[in-house]
Coordinates of C-alpha atoms in Angstrom, one line a residue:
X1 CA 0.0 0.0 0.0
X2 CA 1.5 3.7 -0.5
X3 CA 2.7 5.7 2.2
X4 CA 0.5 8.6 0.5
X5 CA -3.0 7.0 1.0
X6 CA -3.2 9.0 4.5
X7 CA -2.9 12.4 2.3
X8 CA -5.6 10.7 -0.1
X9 CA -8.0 10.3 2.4
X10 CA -8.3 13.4 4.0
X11 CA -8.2 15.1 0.6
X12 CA -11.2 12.9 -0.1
X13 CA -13.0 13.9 2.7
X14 CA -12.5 18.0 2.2
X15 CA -13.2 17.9 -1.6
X16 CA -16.1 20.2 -2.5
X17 CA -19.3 18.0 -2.8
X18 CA -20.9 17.8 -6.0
X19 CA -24.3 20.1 -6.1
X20 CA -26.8 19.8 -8.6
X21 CA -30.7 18.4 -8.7
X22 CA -31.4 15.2 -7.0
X23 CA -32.0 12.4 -9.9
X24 CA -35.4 10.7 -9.7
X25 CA -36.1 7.1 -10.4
X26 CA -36.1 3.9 -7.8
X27 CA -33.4 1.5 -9.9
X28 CA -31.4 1.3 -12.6
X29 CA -31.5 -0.2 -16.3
X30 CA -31.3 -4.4 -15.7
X31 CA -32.1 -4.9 -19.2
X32 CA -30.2 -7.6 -21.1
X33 CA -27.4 -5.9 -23.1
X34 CA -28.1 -6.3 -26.7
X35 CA -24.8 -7.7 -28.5
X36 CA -21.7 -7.2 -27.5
X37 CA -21.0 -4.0 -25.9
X38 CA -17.9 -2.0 -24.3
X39 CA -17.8 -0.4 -20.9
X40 CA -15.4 1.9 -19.4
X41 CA -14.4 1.5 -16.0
X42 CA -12.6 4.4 -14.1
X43 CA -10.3 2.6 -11.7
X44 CA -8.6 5.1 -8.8
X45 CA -6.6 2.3 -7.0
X46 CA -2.8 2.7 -6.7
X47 CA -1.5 1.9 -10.0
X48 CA 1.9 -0.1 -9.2
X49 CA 0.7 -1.8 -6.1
X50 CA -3.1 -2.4 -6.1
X51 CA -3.9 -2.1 -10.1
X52 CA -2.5 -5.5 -11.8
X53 CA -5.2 -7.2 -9.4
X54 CA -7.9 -5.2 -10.7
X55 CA -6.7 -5.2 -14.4
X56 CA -6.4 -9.2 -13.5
X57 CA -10.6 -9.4 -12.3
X58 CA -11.0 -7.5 -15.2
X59 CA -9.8 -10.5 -17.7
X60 CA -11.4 -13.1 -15.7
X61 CA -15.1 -10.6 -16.3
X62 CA -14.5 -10.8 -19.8
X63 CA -13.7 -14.7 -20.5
X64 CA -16.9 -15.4 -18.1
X65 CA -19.1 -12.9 -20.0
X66 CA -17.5 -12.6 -23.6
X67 CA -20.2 -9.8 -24.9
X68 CA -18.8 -7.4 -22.8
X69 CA -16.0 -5.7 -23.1
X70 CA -14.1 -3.2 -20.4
X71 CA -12.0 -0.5 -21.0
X72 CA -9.8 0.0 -17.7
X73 CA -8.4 3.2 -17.0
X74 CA -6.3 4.0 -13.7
X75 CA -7.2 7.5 -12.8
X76 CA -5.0 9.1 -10.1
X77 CA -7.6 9.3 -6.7
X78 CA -6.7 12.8 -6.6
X79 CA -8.0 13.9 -9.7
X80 CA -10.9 11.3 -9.9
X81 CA -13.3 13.2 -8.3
X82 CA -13.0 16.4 -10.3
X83 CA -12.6 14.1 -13.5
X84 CA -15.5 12.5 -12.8
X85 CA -17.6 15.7 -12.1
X86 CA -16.7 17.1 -15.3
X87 CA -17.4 14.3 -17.3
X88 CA -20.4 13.6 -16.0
X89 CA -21.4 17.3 -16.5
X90 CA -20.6 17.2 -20.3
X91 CA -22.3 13.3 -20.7
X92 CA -18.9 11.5 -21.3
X93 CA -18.2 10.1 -17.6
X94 CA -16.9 6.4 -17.9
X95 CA -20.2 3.7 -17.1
X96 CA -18.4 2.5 -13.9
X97 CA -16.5 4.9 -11.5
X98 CA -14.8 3.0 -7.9
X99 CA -15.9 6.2 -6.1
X100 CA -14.4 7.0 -2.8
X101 CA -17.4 6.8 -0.5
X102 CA -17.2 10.4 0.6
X103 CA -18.3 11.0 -3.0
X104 CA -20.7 8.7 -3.5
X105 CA -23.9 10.8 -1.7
X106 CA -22.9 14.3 -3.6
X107 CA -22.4 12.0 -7.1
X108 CA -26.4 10.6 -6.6
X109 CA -27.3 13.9 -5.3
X110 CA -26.0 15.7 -8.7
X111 CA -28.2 13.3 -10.8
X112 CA -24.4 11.4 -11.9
X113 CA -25.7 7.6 -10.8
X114 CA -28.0 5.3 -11.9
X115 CA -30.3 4.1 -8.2
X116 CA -28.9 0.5 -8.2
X117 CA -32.0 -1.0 -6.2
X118 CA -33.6 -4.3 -7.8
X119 CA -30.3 -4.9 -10.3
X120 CA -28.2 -7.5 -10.4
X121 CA -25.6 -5.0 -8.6
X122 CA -27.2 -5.1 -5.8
X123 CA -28.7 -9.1 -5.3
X124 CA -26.3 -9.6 -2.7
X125 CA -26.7 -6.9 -0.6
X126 CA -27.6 -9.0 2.9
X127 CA -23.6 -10.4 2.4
X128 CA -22.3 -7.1 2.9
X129 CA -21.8 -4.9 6.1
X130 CA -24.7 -3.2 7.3
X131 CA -23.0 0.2 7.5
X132 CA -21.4 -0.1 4.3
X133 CA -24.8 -0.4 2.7
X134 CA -26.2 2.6 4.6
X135 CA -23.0 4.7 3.7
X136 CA -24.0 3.6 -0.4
X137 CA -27.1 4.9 0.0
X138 CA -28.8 8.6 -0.5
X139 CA -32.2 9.7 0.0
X140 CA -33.7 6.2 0.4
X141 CA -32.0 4.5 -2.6
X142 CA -28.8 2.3 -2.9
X143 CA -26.1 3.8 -5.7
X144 CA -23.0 2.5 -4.8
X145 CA -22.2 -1.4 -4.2
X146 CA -19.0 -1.5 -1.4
X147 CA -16.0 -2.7 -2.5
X148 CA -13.3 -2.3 -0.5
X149 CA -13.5 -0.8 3.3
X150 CA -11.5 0.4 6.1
X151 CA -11.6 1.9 9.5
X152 CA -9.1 4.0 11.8
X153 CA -8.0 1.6 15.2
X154 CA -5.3 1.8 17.9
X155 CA -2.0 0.4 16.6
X156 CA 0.4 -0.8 19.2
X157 CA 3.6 -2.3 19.8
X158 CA 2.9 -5.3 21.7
X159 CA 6.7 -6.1 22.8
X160 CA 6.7 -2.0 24.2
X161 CA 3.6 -2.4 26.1
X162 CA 5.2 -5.8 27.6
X163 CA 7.8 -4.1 28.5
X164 CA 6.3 -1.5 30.5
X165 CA 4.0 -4.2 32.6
X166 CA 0.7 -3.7 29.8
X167 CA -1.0 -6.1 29.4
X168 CA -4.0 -4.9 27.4
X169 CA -4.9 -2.4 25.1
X170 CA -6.2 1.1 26.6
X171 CA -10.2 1.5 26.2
X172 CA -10.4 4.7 27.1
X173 CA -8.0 8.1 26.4
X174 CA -7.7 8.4 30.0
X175 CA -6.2 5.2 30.4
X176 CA -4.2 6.3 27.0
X177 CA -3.1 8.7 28.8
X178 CA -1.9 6.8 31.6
X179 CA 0.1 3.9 29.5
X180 CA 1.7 6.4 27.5
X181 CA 3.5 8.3 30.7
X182 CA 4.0 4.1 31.6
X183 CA 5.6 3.5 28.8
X184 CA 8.0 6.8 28.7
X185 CA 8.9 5.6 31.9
X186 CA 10.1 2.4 31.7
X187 CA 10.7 2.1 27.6
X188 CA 11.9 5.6 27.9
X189 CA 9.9 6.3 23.9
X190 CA 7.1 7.8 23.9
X191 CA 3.7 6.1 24.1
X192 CA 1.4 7.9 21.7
X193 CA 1.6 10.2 18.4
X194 CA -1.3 11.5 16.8
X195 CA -2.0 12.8 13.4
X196 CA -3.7 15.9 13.8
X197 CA -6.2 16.2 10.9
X198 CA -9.9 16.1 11.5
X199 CA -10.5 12.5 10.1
X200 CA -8.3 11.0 13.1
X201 CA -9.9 13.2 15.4
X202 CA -13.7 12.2 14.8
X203 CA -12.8 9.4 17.5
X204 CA -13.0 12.1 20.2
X205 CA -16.2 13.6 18.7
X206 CA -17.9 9.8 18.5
X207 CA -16.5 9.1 21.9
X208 CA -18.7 12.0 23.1
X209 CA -21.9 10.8 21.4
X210 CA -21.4 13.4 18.5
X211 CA -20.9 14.1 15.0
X212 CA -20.0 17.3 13.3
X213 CA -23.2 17.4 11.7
X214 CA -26.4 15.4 12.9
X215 CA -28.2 14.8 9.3
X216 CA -31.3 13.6 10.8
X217 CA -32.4 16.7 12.8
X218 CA -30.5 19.2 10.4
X219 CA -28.3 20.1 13.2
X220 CA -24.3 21.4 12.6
X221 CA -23.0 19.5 15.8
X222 CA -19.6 21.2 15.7
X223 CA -20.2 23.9 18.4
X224 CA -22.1 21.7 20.9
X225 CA -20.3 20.8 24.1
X226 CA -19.8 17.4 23.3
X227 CA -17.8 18.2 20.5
X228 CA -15.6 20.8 22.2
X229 CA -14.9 18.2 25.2
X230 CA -13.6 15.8 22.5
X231 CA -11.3 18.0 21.2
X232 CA -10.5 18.8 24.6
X233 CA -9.6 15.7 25.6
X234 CA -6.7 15.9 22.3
X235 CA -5.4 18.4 23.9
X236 CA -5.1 17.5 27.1
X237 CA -3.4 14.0 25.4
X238 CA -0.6 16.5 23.3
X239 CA 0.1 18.2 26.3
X240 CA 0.8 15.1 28.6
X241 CA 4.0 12.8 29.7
X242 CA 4.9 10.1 26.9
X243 CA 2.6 12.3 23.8
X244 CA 4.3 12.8 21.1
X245 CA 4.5 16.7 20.6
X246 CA 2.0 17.8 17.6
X247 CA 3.2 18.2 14.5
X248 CA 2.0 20.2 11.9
X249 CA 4.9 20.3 9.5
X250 CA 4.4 18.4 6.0
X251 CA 6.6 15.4 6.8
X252 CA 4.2 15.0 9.9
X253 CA 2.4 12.1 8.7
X254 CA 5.4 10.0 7.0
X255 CA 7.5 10.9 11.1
X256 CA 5.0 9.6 12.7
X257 CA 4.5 6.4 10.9
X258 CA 8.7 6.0 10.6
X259 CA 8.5 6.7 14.8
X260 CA 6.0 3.6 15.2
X261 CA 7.5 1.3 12.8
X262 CA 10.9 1.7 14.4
X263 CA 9.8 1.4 17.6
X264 CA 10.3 4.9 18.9
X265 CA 6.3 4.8 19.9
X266 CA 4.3 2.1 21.5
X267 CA 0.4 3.6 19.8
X268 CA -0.9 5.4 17.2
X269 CA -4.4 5.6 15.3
X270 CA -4.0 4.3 12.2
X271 CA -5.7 2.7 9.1
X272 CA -5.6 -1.0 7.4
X273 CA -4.0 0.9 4.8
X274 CA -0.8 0.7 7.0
X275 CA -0.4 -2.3 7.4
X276 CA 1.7 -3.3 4.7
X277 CA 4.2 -0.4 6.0
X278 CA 4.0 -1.4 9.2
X279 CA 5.2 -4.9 8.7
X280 CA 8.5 -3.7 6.7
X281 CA 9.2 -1.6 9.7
X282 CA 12.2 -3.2 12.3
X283 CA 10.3 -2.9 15.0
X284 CA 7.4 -5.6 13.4
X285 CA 9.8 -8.0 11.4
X286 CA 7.9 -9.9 13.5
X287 CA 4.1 -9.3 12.8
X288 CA 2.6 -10.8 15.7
X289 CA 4.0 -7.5 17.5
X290 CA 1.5 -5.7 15.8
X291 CA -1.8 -5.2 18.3
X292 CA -5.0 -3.8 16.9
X293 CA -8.1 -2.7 18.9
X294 CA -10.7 -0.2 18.8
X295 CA -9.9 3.0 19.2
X296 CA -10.7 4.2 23.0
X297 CA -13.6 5.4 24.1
X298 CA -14.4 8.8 25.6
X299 CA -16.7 9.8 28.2
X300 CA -19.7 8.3 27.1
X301 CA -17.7 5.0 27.5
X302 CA -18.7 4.4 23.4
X303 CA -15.8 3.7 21.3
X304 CA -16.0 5.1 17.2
X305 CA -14.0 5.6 14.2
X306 CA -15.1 7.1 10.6
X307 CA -15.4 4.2 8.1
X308 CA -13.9 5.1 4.8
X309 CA -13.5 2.5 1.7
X310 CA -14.4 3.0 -2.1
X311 CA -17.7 1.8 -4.0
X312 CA -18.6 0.9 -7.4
X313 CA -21.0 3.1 -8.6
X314 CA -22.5 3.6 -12.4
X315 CA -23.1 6.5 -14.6
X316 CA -26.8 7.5 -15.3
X317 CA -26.2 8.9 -18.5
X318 CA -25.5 5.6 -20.0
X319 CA -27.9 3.8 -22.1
X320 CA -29.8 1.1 -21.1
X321 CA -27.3 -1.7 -22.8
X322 CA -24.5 -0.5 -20.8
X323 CA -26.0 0.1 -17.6
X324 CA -27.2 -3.6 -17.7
X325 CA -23.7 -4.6 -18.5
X326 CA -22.5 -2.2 -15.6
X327 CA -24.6 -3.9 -13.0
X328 CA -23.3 -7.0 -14.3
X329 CA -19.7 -6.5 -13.9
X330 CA -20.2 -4.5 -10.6
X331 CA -21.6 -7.5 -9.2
X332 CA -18.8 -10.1 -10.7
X333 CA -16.2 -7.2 -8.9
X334 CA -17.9 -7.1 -5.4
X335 CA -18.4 -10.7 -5.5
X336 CA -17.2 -13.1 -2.7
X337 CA -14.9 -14.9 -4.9
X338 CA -13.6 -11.1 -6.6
X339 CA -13.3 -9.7 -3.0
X340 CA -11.3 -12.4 -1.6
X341 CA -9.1 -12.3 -4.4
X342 CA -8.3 -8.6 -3.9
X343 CA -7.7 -8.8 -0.2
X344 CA -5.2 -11.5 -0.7
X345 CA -3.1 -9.4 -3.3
X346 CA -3.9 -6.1 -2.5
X347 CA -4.0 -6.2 1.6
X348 CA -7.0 -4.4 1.8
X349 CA -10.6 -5.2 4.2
X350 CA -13.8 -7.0 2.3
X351 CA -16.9 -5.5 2.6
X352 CA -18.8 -8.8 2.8
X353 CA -18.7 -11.1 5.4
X354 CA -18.3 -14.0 3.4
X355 CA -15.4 -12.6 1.6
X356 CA -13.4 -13.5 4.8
X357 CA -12.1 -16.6 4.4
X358 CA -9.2 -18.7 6.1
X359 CA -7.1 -17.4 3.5
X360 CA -7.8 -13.7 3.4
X361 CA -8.0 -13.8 7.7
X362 CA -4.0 -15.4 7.2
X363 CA -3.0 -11.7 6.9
X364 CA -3.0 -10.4 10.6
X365 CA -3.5 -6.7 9.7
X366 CA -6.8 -7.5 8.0
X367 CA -8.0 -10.1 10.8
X368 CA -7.2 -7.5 13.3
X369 CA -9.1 -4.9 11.8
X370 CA -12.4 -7.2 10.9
X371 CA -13.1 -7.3 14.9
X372 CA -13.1 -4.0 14.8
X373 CA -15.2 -2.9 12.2
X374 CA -18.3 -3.3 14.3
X375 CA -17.5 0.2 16.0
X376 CA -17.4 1.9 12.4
X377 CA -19.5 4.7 12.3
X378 CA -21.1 5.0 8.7
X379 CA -21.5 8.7 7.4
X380 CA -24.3 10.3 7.1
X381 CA -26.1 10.2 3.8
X382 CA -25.3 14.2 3.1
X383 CA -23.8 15.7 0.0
X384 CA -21.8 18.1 1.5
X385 CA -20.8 16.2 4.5
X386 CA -16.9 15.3 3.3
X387 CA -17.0 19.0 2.7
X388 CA -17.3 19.7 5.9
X389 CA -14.0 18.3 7.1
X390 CA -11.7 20.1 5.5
X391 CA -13.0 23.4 7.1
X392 CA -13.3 21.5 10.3
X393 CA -9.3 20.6 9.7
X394 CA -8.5 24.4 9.3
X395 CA -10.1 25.2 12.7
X396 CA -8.6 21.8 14.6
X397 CA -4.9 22.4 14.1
X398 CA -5.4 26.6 15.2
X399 CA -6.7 25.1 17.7
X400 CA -4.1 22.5 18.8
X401 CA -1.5 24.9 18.2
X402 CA -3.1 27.5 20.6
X403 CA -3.9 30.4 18.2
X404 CA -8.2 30.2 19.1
X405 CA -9.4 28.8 21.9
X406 CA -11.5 25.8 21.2
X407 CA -14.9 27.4 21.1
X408 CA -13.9 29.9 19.0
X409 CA -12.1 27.7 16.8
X410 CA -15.3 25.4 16.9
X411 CA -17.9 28.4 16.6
X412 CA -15.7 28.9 13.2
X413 CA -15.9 26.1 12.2
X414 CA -19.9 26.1 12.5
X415 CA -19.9 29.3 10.7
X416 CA -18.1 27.7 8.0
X417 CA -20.6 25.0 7.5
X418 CA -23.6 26.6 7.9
X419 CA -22.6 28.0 4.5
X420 CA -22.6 24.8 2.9
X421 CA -25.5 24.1 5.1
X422 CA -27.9 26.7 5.4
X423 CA -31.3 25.0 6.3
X424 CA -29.2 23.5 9.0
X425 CA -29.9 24.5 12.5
X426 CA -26.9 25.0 15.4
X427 CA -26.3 23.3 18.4

């Protein structure tokens, strides 16, 4: 997996949502495709390590269903959304996007997808994680079928923690807090870094029963005191024995992650994404080292973490023959036997619960990480809501550094999203 996935995923979430009308309709096209017909399929994995396995599905789609022909192309994830948009905007977007899922709601919202419901795409839907399904829907209709998924969790260095008389992973950030002074103490490294961008700190704001936004009332969440005592608690963590100082520098990210896989911190939250890195790291030559449990909980004694992942989703400007041959190799790529196949070569989570198998669970990063998914927190169906973490993200690290206080910073951050949100109430 590449080290730059971490930069990928918070630029997903802050991307300006697409905006348009909502598109109408209650399923897609599950006509038989008439003669043999080409699709195009925007791929936005990582082209040298996670491609060839895709390109590979791809050939095996085509001998099983030799009428339908797909064009791959690997589009860069950081220019896929935009891509996308202004394809879709001029009626050229490819049939079949793998759409980032923070995408997915302002994509159906703009009228870009075709409602899967009642197609072949979406038979299998009871095999797939509940949350995953709710996070491919929008306004009461399914247009994305999951195909890859991850989580954030607590990463830890099991021979540290031994070390310093642990024996278990914290559950809460008090007790965090606690083991990390422990393990300065007696390992004499630190005991926790953590990445200070808004995705990693949605823990803190779920651990206090909130959300930046709460969709169902039309409530912007960010100003209410749950969400301040969450951010709180971060910095009460950065300014205690054994945390890591913050850093907001550019190399932040990649220091952090060379500090845990060397051994110079016991814990970190971290993403399945890792994994991969972690393992060539000295200090887990030996990968039973690597622990994985949920991230702690706060003060509501809940534990959370944003689920991220991609879907497959298909273009509703497509005729009727190539949607139908869409849905068809949508379902052939989320398939049990597809999505066992990627997890093995690629590293990465299923989003079906068949899909893990003895041979996919062999990999100890992905076995850690499917006990964990249970305390995933879907995100709300809302267009604008991966919007909302980038300006969230400008108002967190003035706050962590000190420069607003963090109401203010919060109360900013509010004002901010009640732009993109103004039928929203406060809180």
């Amino acid at each position: 997996m590449r080290r730059g996935i971490a930069a990928a995923v918070l630029a997903a979430a802050i991307a300006v949502s697409a905006s348009a009308c909502g598109s109408g309709g209650s399923g897609g096209s599950s006509a038989k495709a008439a003669g043999p017909v080409t699709i195009t399929w925007w791929d936005t994995s990582d082209a040298t390590n996670e491609a060839p396995t895709y390109q590979a599905l791809v050939a095996d789609f085509e001998k099983a269903n030799p009428d339908i022909t797909v064009k791959y192309v690997n589009v860069p994830f950081a220019d896929a959304q935009t891509k996308f948009q202004t394809a879709a905007g001029s009626k050229g977007a490819p049939d079949v996007l793998r759409s980032d899922v923070g995408w997915t709601p302002g994509f159906a919202k703009a009228g870009y997808l075709v409602p899967l419901d009642g197609t072949p795409a979406a038979a299998d839907t009871s095999a797939f994680e509940k949350q995953l399904i709710t996070q491919a829907s929008y306004s009461g209709h399914l247009y994305g079928v999951p195909l890859v998924t991850d989580t954030l969790g607590l990463m830890y260095n099991k021979a540290l923690f031994a070390k310093a008389g642990i024996t278990t992973a914290p559950t809460s950030w008090d007790q965090l807090k606690a083991d990390s002074a422990l393990v300065k103490q007696k390992d004499g490294v630190d005991g926790f870094d953590f990445n200070a961008a808004s995705y990693y700190a949605m823990p803190f704001l779920y651990g206090e029963g909130t959300d930046m936004v709460d969709a169902t009332a039309q409530k912007i969440t960010l100003s209410s005191p749950a969400a301040v005592k969450g951010i709180n608690t971060i910095k009460d963590l950065l300014a205690s024995p054994g945390v890591g100082k913050l850093d907001t520098t550019a190399n932040a990210y990649a220091s952090m992650m060379d500090r845990f896989e060397s051994g110079q911190v016991a814990m970190i939250v971290q993403g399945p994404w890792e994994t991969t890195n972690v393992y060539k790291g000295t200090a887990f030559s030996d990968k039973t080292n690597l622990g994985i449990a949920p991230v702690p909980a706060g003060s509501t004694g809940k534990s959370g973490a944003p689920i991220g992942g991609h879907n497959l989703v298909a273009y509703a400007g497509s005729d009727a023959a190539h949607q139908a041959a869409s849905e068809k190799f949508i379902a052939f790529m989320t398939s049990a036997q597809s999505q066992q196949t990627i997890a093995t070569k690629n590293a990465t989570l299923p989003t079906r619960s068949d899909a893990y198998t003895p041979a996919v669970t062999a990999n100890p990063g992905i076995a850690g990480f499917q006990t964990i998914l249970g305390a995933g927190v879907p995100r709300p169906p809302l267009a604008e809501y991966s919007s909302i973490y980038g300006l969230f993200n400008t108002e967190l690290l003035k706050i962590l550094a000190g420069q607003e206080s963090t109401q203010a910073g919060m109360d900013n951050a509010t004002t901010a999203t009640r732009k993109l949100l103004p039928g929203f109430a406060t809180q």
